[in-house]
Short mmCIF file of C-alpha atoms and ligand atoms in Angstrom, two decimals:
data_model
loop_
_atom_site.label_atom_id
_atom_site.label_comp_id
_atom_site.label_asym_id
_atom_site.label_seq_id
_atom_site.Cartn_x
_atom_site.Cartn_y
_atom_site.Cartn_z
CA UNK F 25 0.14 -0.05 0.03
CA UNK F 26 1.57 3.29 -1.15
CA UNK F 27 0.65 6.90 0.51
CA UNK F 28 -1.49 8.09 -2.15
CA UNK F 29 -4.19 4.11 -2.43
CA UNK F 30 -3.38 4.39 1.55
CA UNK F 31 -6.65 2.81 2.92
CA UNK F 32 -7.93 4.27 6.37
CA UNK F 33 -7.63 1.51 8.55
CA UNK F 34 -10.39 2.18 11.31
CA UNK F 35 -10.41 -0.33 13.63
CA UNK F 36 -7.13 -1.39 15.76
CA UNK F 37 -7.56 -4.71 14.69
CA UNK F 38 -6.57 -3.59 11.04
CA UNK F 39 -3.97 -1.06 12.35
CA UNK F 40 -2.10 -3.74 14.50
CA UNK F 41 -2.45 -6.76 11.71
CA UNK F 42 -1.23 -4.31 9.15
CA UNK F 43 1.71 -2.76 11.40
CA UNK F 44 2.91 -6.78 12.60
CA UNK F 45 2.73 -8.30 9.10
CA UNK F 46 4.67 -5.36 6.96
CA UNK F 47 7.27 -5.55 9.90
CA UNK F 48 10.64 -7.66 10.09
CA UNK F 49 10.36 -9.72 11.85
CA UNK F 50 6.51 -10.08 11.47
CA UNK F 51 4.78 -10.05 14.58
CA UNK F 52 0.33 -10.01 15.71
CA UNK F 53 -0.70 -10.09 19.21
CA UNK F 54 -2.22 -12.49 21.36
CA UNK F 55 -5.08 -9.97 22.83
CA UNK F 56 -6.45 -10.85 18.75
CA UNK F 57 -6.54 -15.24 19.69
CA UNK F 58 -9.49 -14.44 21.94
CA UNK F 59 -13.20 -14.26 20.01
CA UNK F 60 -15.74 -16.37 20.29
CA UNK F 61 -13.63 -19.13 18.92
CA UNK F 62 -10.48 -18.65 20.73
CA UNK F 63 -12.40 -18.27 23.91
CA UNK F 64 -14.16 -21.81 23.67
CA UNK F 65 -10.37 -23.23 22.61
CA UNK F 66 -9.18 -20.91 25.36
CA UNK F 67 -11.76 -23.21 27.85
CA UNK F 68 -9.96 -26.32 26.47
CA UNK F 69 -6.47 -25.29 27.02
CA UNK F 70 -7.41 -24.70 31.22
CA UNK F 71 -8.76 -28.19 30.91
CA UNK F 72 -5.72 -30.13 29.04
CA UNK F 73 -3.53 -31.92 31.28
CA UNK F 74 -0.52 -30.17 30.63
CA UNK F 75 -1.31 -26.21 31.54
CA UNK F 76 -0.97 -26.69 34.68
CA UNK F 77 -1.05 -22.77 35.47
CA UNK F 78 -4.94 -23.02 35.92
CA UNK F 79 -4.89 -26.18 38.47
CA UNK F 80 -2.28 -24.69 40.44
CA UNK F 81 -3.95 -21.49 41.00
CA UNK F 82 -7.05 -23.53 42.04
CA UNK F 83 -5.47 -25.29 44.28
CA UNK F 84 -4.12 -22.05 45.90
CA UNK F 85 -7.71 -20.96 46.39
CA UNK F 86 -8.84 -24.51 47.60
CA UNK F 87 -5.48 -24.19 50.27
CA UNK F 88 -5.37 -20.98 51.13
CA UNK F 89 -8.92 -19.61 51.38
CA UNK F 90 -9.11 -18.73 54.54
CA UNK F 91 -5.61 -17.30 54.78
CA UNK F 92 -6.22 -15.06 51.88
CA UNK F 93 -9.12 -13.22 53.28
CA UNK F 94 -7.73 -12.96 56.77
CA UNK F 95 -5.19 -10.49 54.44
CA UNK F 96 -8.56 -8.59 53.74
CA UNK F 97 -9.49 -8.71 57.36
CA UNK F 98 -9.13 -4.99 57.85
CA UNK F 99 -11.49 -4.69 55.02
CA UNK F 100 -14.17 -6.75 56.84
CA UNK F 101 -16.77 -3.43 56.83
CA UNK F 102 -16.97 -2.87 53.64
CA UNK F 103 -15.07 -3.30 50.44
CA UNK F 104 -15.03 -3.74 46.76
CA UNK F 105 -13.74 -7.31 45.49
CA UNK F 106 -12.41 -6.41 41.72
CA UNK F 107 -11.29 -8.81 39.33
CA UNK F 108 -9.66 -7.63 36.17
CA UNK F 109 -11.66 -10.29 33.58
CA UNK F 110 -15.03 -12.34 34.02
CA UNK F 111 -14.17 -15.95 33.77
CA UNK F 112 -15.89 -18.72 34.73
CA UNK F 113 -15.39 -17.93 38.35
CA UNK F 114 -14.16 -21.22 39.57
CA UNK F 115 -11.53 -20.14 41.54
CA UNK F 116 -12.98 -16.98 42.92
CA UNK F 117 -16.53 -18.47 43.78
CA UNK F 118 -14.06 -20.20 46.48
CA UNK F 119 -13.09 -16.96 48.32
CA UNK F 120 -16.45 -15.46 47.62
CA UNK F 121 -17.70 -18.67 49.74
CA UNK F 122 -15.12 -17.76 52.50
CA UNK F 123 -15.89 -14.10 52.62
CA UNK F 124 -19.58 -14.90 53.17
CA UNK F 125 -18.92 -18.05 55.91
CA UNK F 126 -16.88 -15.34 57.88
CA UNK F 127 -18.96 -12.36 57.24
CA UNK F 128 -17.62 -9.75 55.43
CA UNK F 129 -19.18 -7.07 53.92
CA UNK F 130 -18.50 -6.84 50.33
CA UNK F 131 -19.34 -6.34 46.30
CA UNK F 132 -18.14 -8.59 43.69
CA UNK F 133 -17.31 -6.71 41.21
CA UNK F 134 -16.12 -8.21 37.92
CA UNK F 135 -14.38 -6.20 34.49
CA UNK F 136 -14.04 -7.50 31.57
CA UNK F 137 -14.42 -5.93 28.12
CA UNK F 138 -17.01 -8.49 26.63
CA UNK F 139 -20.69 -7.91 28.35
CA UNK F 140 -21.30 -11.72 27.19
CA UNK F 141 -18.04 -12.52 29.54
CA UNK F 142 -20.12 -10.35 32.33
CA UNK F 143 -23.36 -11.28 31.91
CA UNK F 144 -23.10 -14.67 32.12
CA UNK F 145 -21.17 -14.82 35.03
CA UNK F 146 -23.11 -12.85 37.23
CA UNK F 147 -25.86 -14.67 35.77
CA UNK F 148 -23.97 -18.12 37.29
CA UNK F 149 -23.66 -16.34 40.47
CA UNK F 150 -27.04 -15.32 40.72
CA UNK F 151 -27.91 -18.79 40.57
CA UNK F 152 -25.30 -20.57 42.72
CA UNK F 153 -24.38 -17.79 45.10
CA UNK F 154 -27.56 -15.80 45.75
CA UNK F 155 -26.68 -13.61 48.72
CA UNK F 156 -23.26 -12.74 47.55
CA UNK F 157 -24.05 -8.74 45.78
CA UNK F 158 -22.13 -9.17 42.42
CA UNK F 159 -22.19 -5.70 40.46
CA UNK F 160 -20.68 -6.44 36.32
CA UNK F 161 -18.85 -3.64 34.71
CA UNK F 162 -18.16 -3.81 31.24
CA UNK F 163 -15.38 -1.48 29.91
CA UNK F 164 -11.46 -1.21 29.77
CA UNK F 165 -10.31 -1.96 33.15
CA UNK F 166 -8.43 1.63 33.87
CA UNK F 167 -11.72 3.22 32.53
CA UNK F 168 -14.17 1.43 35.12
CA UNK F 169 -11.32 1.92 37.58
CA UNK F 170 -11.62 5.27 37.40
CA UNK F 171 -14.84 5.34 37.27
CA UNK F 172 -15.33 3.81 39.96
CA UNK F 173 -13.04 5.77 41.80
CA UNK F 174 -15.45 8.74 41.30
CA UNK F 175 -18.00 7.11 42.53
CA UNK F 176 -17.03 5.06 45.67
CA UNK F 177 -14.19 5.44 48.46
CA UNK F 178 -14.85 1.50 49.14
CA UNK F 179 -11.79 0.25 50.29
CA UNK F 180 -10.53 -2.37 46.72
CA UNK F 181 -9.27 -5.59 46.24
CA UNK F 182 -8.17 -5.80 43.11
CA UNK F 183 -7.85 -9.19 41.62
CA UNK F 184 -5.19 -10.19 38.13
CA UNK F 185 -5.78 -14.12 38.42
CA UNK F 186 -4.42 -16.92 35.69
CA UNK F 187 -0.80 -15.21 34.82
CA UNK F 188 -2.45 -12.59 32.83
CA UNK F 189 0.36 -10.39 33.31
CA UNK F 190 2.95 -12.76 31.62
CA UNK F 191 1.38 -12.07 28.43
CA UNK F 192 3.41 -8.68 29.05
CA UNK F 193 6.51 -7.81 28.29
CA UNK F 194 8.12 -6.61 31.26
CA UNK F 195 8.49 -2.68 30.09
CA UNK F 196 4.40 -3.33 29.58
CA UNK F 197 3.87 -5.33 32.44
CA UNK F 198 5.36 -2.42 34.47
CA UNK F 199 2.78 0.14 32.62
CA UNK F 200 0.32 -2.32 33.30
CA UNK F 201 1.44 -2.01 37.18
CA UNK F 202 1.88 1.47 37.27
CA UNK F 203 -1.91 2.67 36.11
CA UNK F 204 -2.88 0.36 38.72
CA UNK F 205 -0.79 1.50 41.32
CA UNK F 206 -2.53 4.78 40.15
CA UNK F 207 -5.69 3.67 40.83
CA UNK F 208 -5.07 2.49 43.81
CA UNK F 209 -5.67 4.26 47.40
CA UNK F 210 -3.05 3.50 50.23
CA UNK F 211 -5.04 1.09 52.02
CA UNK F 212 -6.03 -1.10 48.57
CA UNK F 213 -4.69 -4.72 47.69
CA UNK F 214 -3.80 -5.98 44.62
CA UNK F 215 -4.13 -10.40 44.68
CA UNK F 216 -2.07 -11.31 41.28
CA UNK F 217 -1.11 -14.50 39.89
CA UNK F 218 2.55 -15.47 38.57
CA UNK F 219 3.67 -18.26 37.00
CA UNK F 220 6.93 -19.21 38.36
CA UNK F 221 10.19 -20.54 36.30
CA UNK F 222 9.91 -24.14 36.50
CA UNK F 223 11.62 -27.84 34.93
CA UNK F 224 11.69 -25.91 31.03
CA UNK F 225 10.47 -29.56 29.44
CA UNK F 226 6.82 -28.41 32.24
CA UNK F 227 6.41 -24.96 30.36
CA UNK F 228 6.77 -26.20 26.56
CA UNK F 229 4.64 -29.24 26.63
CA UNK F 230 2.02 -26.34 28.40
CA UNK F 231 2.21 -24.47 25.58
CA UNK F 232 2.62 -27.51 23.20
CA UNK F 233 -0.23 -30.12 24.02
CA UNK F 234 -0.28 -33.14 22.30
CA UNK F 235 -4.03 -33.02 21.07
CA UNK F 236 -2.84 -29.89 19.46
CA UNK F 237 -5.41 -27.16 21.10
CA UNK F 238 -3.36 -24.77 21.45
CA UNK F 239 -1.97 -25.01 17.83
CA UNK F 240 -5.37 -23.77 17.27
CA UNK F 241 -5.28 -21.75 19.32
CA UNK F 242 -2.39 -19.68 17.91
CA UNK F 243 -3.79 -20.14 14.60
CA UNK F 244 -7.44 -18.69 15.43
CA UNK F 245 -5.39 -15.59 14.67
CA UNK F 246 -5.35 -16.22 10.93
CA UNK F 247 -8.64 -17.95 11.04
CA UNK F 248 -9.99 -14.40 12.34
CA UNK F 249 -7.51 -12.55 10.20
CA UNK F 250 -9.22 -14.39 7.14
CA UNK F 251 -13.08 -14.28 8.65
CA UNK F 252 -12.91 -10.55 9.72
CA UNK F 253 -10.55 -8.49 7.16
CA UNK F 254 -11.31 -10.83 4.01
CA UNK F 255 -7.73 -12.65 4.65
CA UNK F 256 -7.09 -16.03 2.68
CA UNK F 257 -4.58 -18.19 5.10
CA UNK F 258 -4.30 -21.03 4.50
CA UNK F 259 -4.17 -22.13 8.24
CA UNK F 260 -2.44 -25.67 7.29
CA UNK F 261 0.83 -24.16 5.83
CA UNK F 262 1.29 -22.64 9.15
CA UNK F 263 2.96 -24.37 12.04
CA UNK F 264 2.22 -23.90 15.99
CA UNK F 265 5.88 -23.69 17.42
CA UNK F 266 6.80 -22.83 21.33
CA UNK F 267 10.28 -22.00 22.63
CA UNK F 268 11.40 -21.35 26.35
CA UNK F 269 14.33 -19.09 27.76
CA UNK F 270 15.21 -20.48 31.13
CA UNK F 271 17.52 -17.75 31.80
CA UNK F 272 15.00 -14.86 31.08
CA UNK F 273 11.75 -16.86 31.47
CA UNK F 274 9.83 -16.45 28.36
CA UNK F 275 7.93 -18.95 26.53
CA UNK F 276 7.73 -17.83 23.06
CA UNK F 277 4.81 -18.74 20.44
CA UNK F 278 5.21 -18.40 17.11
CA UNK F 279 3.74 -19.55 13.41
CA UNK F 280 5.60 -20.89 11.29
CA UNK F 281 5.32 -20.65 7.66
CA UNK F 282 5.91 -24.47 6.11
CA UNK F 283 6.60 -22.95 2.60
CA UNK F 284 7.00 -19.73 0.53
CA UNK F 285 3.68 -18.38 -0.07
CA UNK F 286 1.77 -15.42 -0.60
CA UNK F 287 -1.35 -14.12 1.62
CA UNK F 288 -3.79 -11.53 0.77
CA UNK F 289 -5.57 -9.53 3.03
CA UNK F 290 -8.31 -7.90 1.19
CA UNK F 291 -9.71 -5.15 3.80
CA UNK F 292 -6.09 -3.70 4.40
CA UNK F 293 -5.38 -4.21 0.59
CA UNK F 294 -2.33 -6.12 1.45
CA UNK F 295 -0.40 -8.35 0.24
CA UNK F 296 1.90 -10.65 2.56
CA UNK F 297 5.06 -12.36 1.02
CA UNK F 298 6.45 -15.27 3.61
CA UNK F 299 9.53 -17.42 2.77
CA UNK F 300 9.35 -20.86 3.84
CA UNK F 301 10.26 -21.70 7.72
CA UNK F 302 9.38 -17.27 7.81
CA UNK F 303 7.92 -16.78 11.26
CA UNK F 304 5.58 -14.89 13.17
CA UNK F 305 5.70 -14.15 16.47
CA UNK F 306 2.33 -14.21 18.24
CA UNK F 307 2.27 -14.35 21.97
CA UNK F 308 4.46 -14.37 25.50
CA UNK F 309 4.00 -15.88 28.42
CA UNK F 310 6.27 -14.92 30.76
CA UNK F 311 7.63 -16.96 33.89
CA UNK F 312 9.05 -15.34 37.27
CA UNK F 313 10.54 -16.08 40.04
CA UNK F 314 10.35 -14.11 43.67
CA UNK F 315 13.17 -11.82 42.33
CA UNK F 316 11.52 -10.46 39.22
CA UNK F 317 8.05 -10.36 40.99
CA UNK F 318 9.94 -7.73 43.26
CA UNK F 319 11.43 -5.82 40.54
CA UNK F 320 8.37 -5.16 38.67
CA UNK F 321 6.19 -4.16 41.76
CA UNK F 322 8.97 -2.08 42.77
CA UNK F 323 9.60 -0.35 39.22
CA UNK F 324 6.14 0.57 39.33
CA UNK F 325 5.63 2.09 43.41
CA UNK F 326 3.90 -1.12 44.51
CA UNK F 327 5.58 -3.86 47.15
CA UNK F 328 4.73 -7.47 47.27
CA UNK F 329 3.85 -8.08 51.57
CA UNK F 330 2.73 -11.55 50.82
CA UNK F 331 2.64 -14.93 49.05
CA UNK F 332 0.64 -18.03 48.15
CA UNK F 333 1.75 -20.80 45.97
CA UNK F 334 1.27 -24.82 45.43
CA UNK F 335 3.01 -27.69 46.46
CA UNK F 336 4.84 -27.51 43.56
CA UNK F 337 6.09 -24.16 43.58
CA UNK F 338 4.74 -24.24 39.78
CA UNK F 339 2.56 -20.91 40.73
CA UNK F 340 2.57 -17.92 43.28
CA UNK F 341 -0.22 -15.43 44.21
CA UNK F 342 0.89 -12.32 45.69
CA UNK F 343 -0.61 -9.73 47.88
CA UNK F 344 0.59 -6.22 47.05
CA UNK F 345 0.38 -3.31 48.77
CA UNK F 346 1.09 0.05 47.49
C1 AVI X 415 -4.45 -15.96 29.16
N1 AVI X 415 -2.42 -16.58 29.43
C2 AVI X 415 -2.57 -16.38 30.61
C3 AVI X 415 -1.98 -17.69 28.75
C4 AVI X 415 -0.92 -18.23 28.96
O1 AVI X 415 -0.94 -18.72 29.39
O2 AVI X 415 -0.19 -17.19 28.52
C5 AVI X 415 -2.74 -17.64 27.46
C6 AVI X 415 -2.55 -18.99 26.54
N2 AVI X 415 -1.65 -19.42 25.37
C7 AVI X 415 -1.10 -20.64 25.65
N3 AVI X 415 -2.31 -21.30 26.17
C8 AVI X 415 -2.74 -20.41 27.00
#
């Protein structure tokens, strides 16, 4: 596309696909894995025997529910339990039950950009735990946090689970934590999951399962380009490839072109050429240890006050304050 026939790229998806596929080396953001199909594939990933993260975090909640909520003790008289991202609530329900049992006064607020995800979770909680006050919030995390700060001065406990922060490179993770810090008052808490460094093979297996669900998940970004941007990617002409660097703790996913080929993306008026074995970098899944988490939080004006780990030390949830 030269400047004369330059098309106005309206959506962020269009802009970022254009930028990523005209860059060298090529890349696409993992945030585009998630549409209806991608959400379903991610649900399947969380059930895989190789994908230990979800189970490890679930076990941490199960084993430590009472100790975790003891850390919220000074908020017993009233606080908002805010979750960034509305999953199926499986882990969160453990905490909600414990908070109820111990007589805490709280409102649970899941925040998500997807109305569907929030509605589903709220409905499910209404049925299963009708006594818990739930207020779903739809929007971008920090916009909603800002809105909440303007309408309420209740104490906040903000949960970010699933090692979602791991999909951000360190500089972007620091930006994210700084924004959290700005949205917090001095007594507020963050409760955040960080997947830990471990045997490199275990990490590789988690992102390269035998049944190929993760490969489908990775390739879903190409299917989305086909569907939404009128592309003609032959997804079978690409393979999923995973690497893990035990020094940096970074797992990386790629899509590798199995042959020399050209792909048209009509909505972008773009032709993309691939050499045989050329890659598209699609995701990072960062692994941490205590020192990295300490460094990230301190760089962001925050500090770790406690942590909870599963029995294998595969995964940790950290309690963080300002
Ligand atoms: C959502 N996120 C933390 C997952 C992860 O582990 O990086 C996404 C994922 N990618 C491949 N498998 C799961």
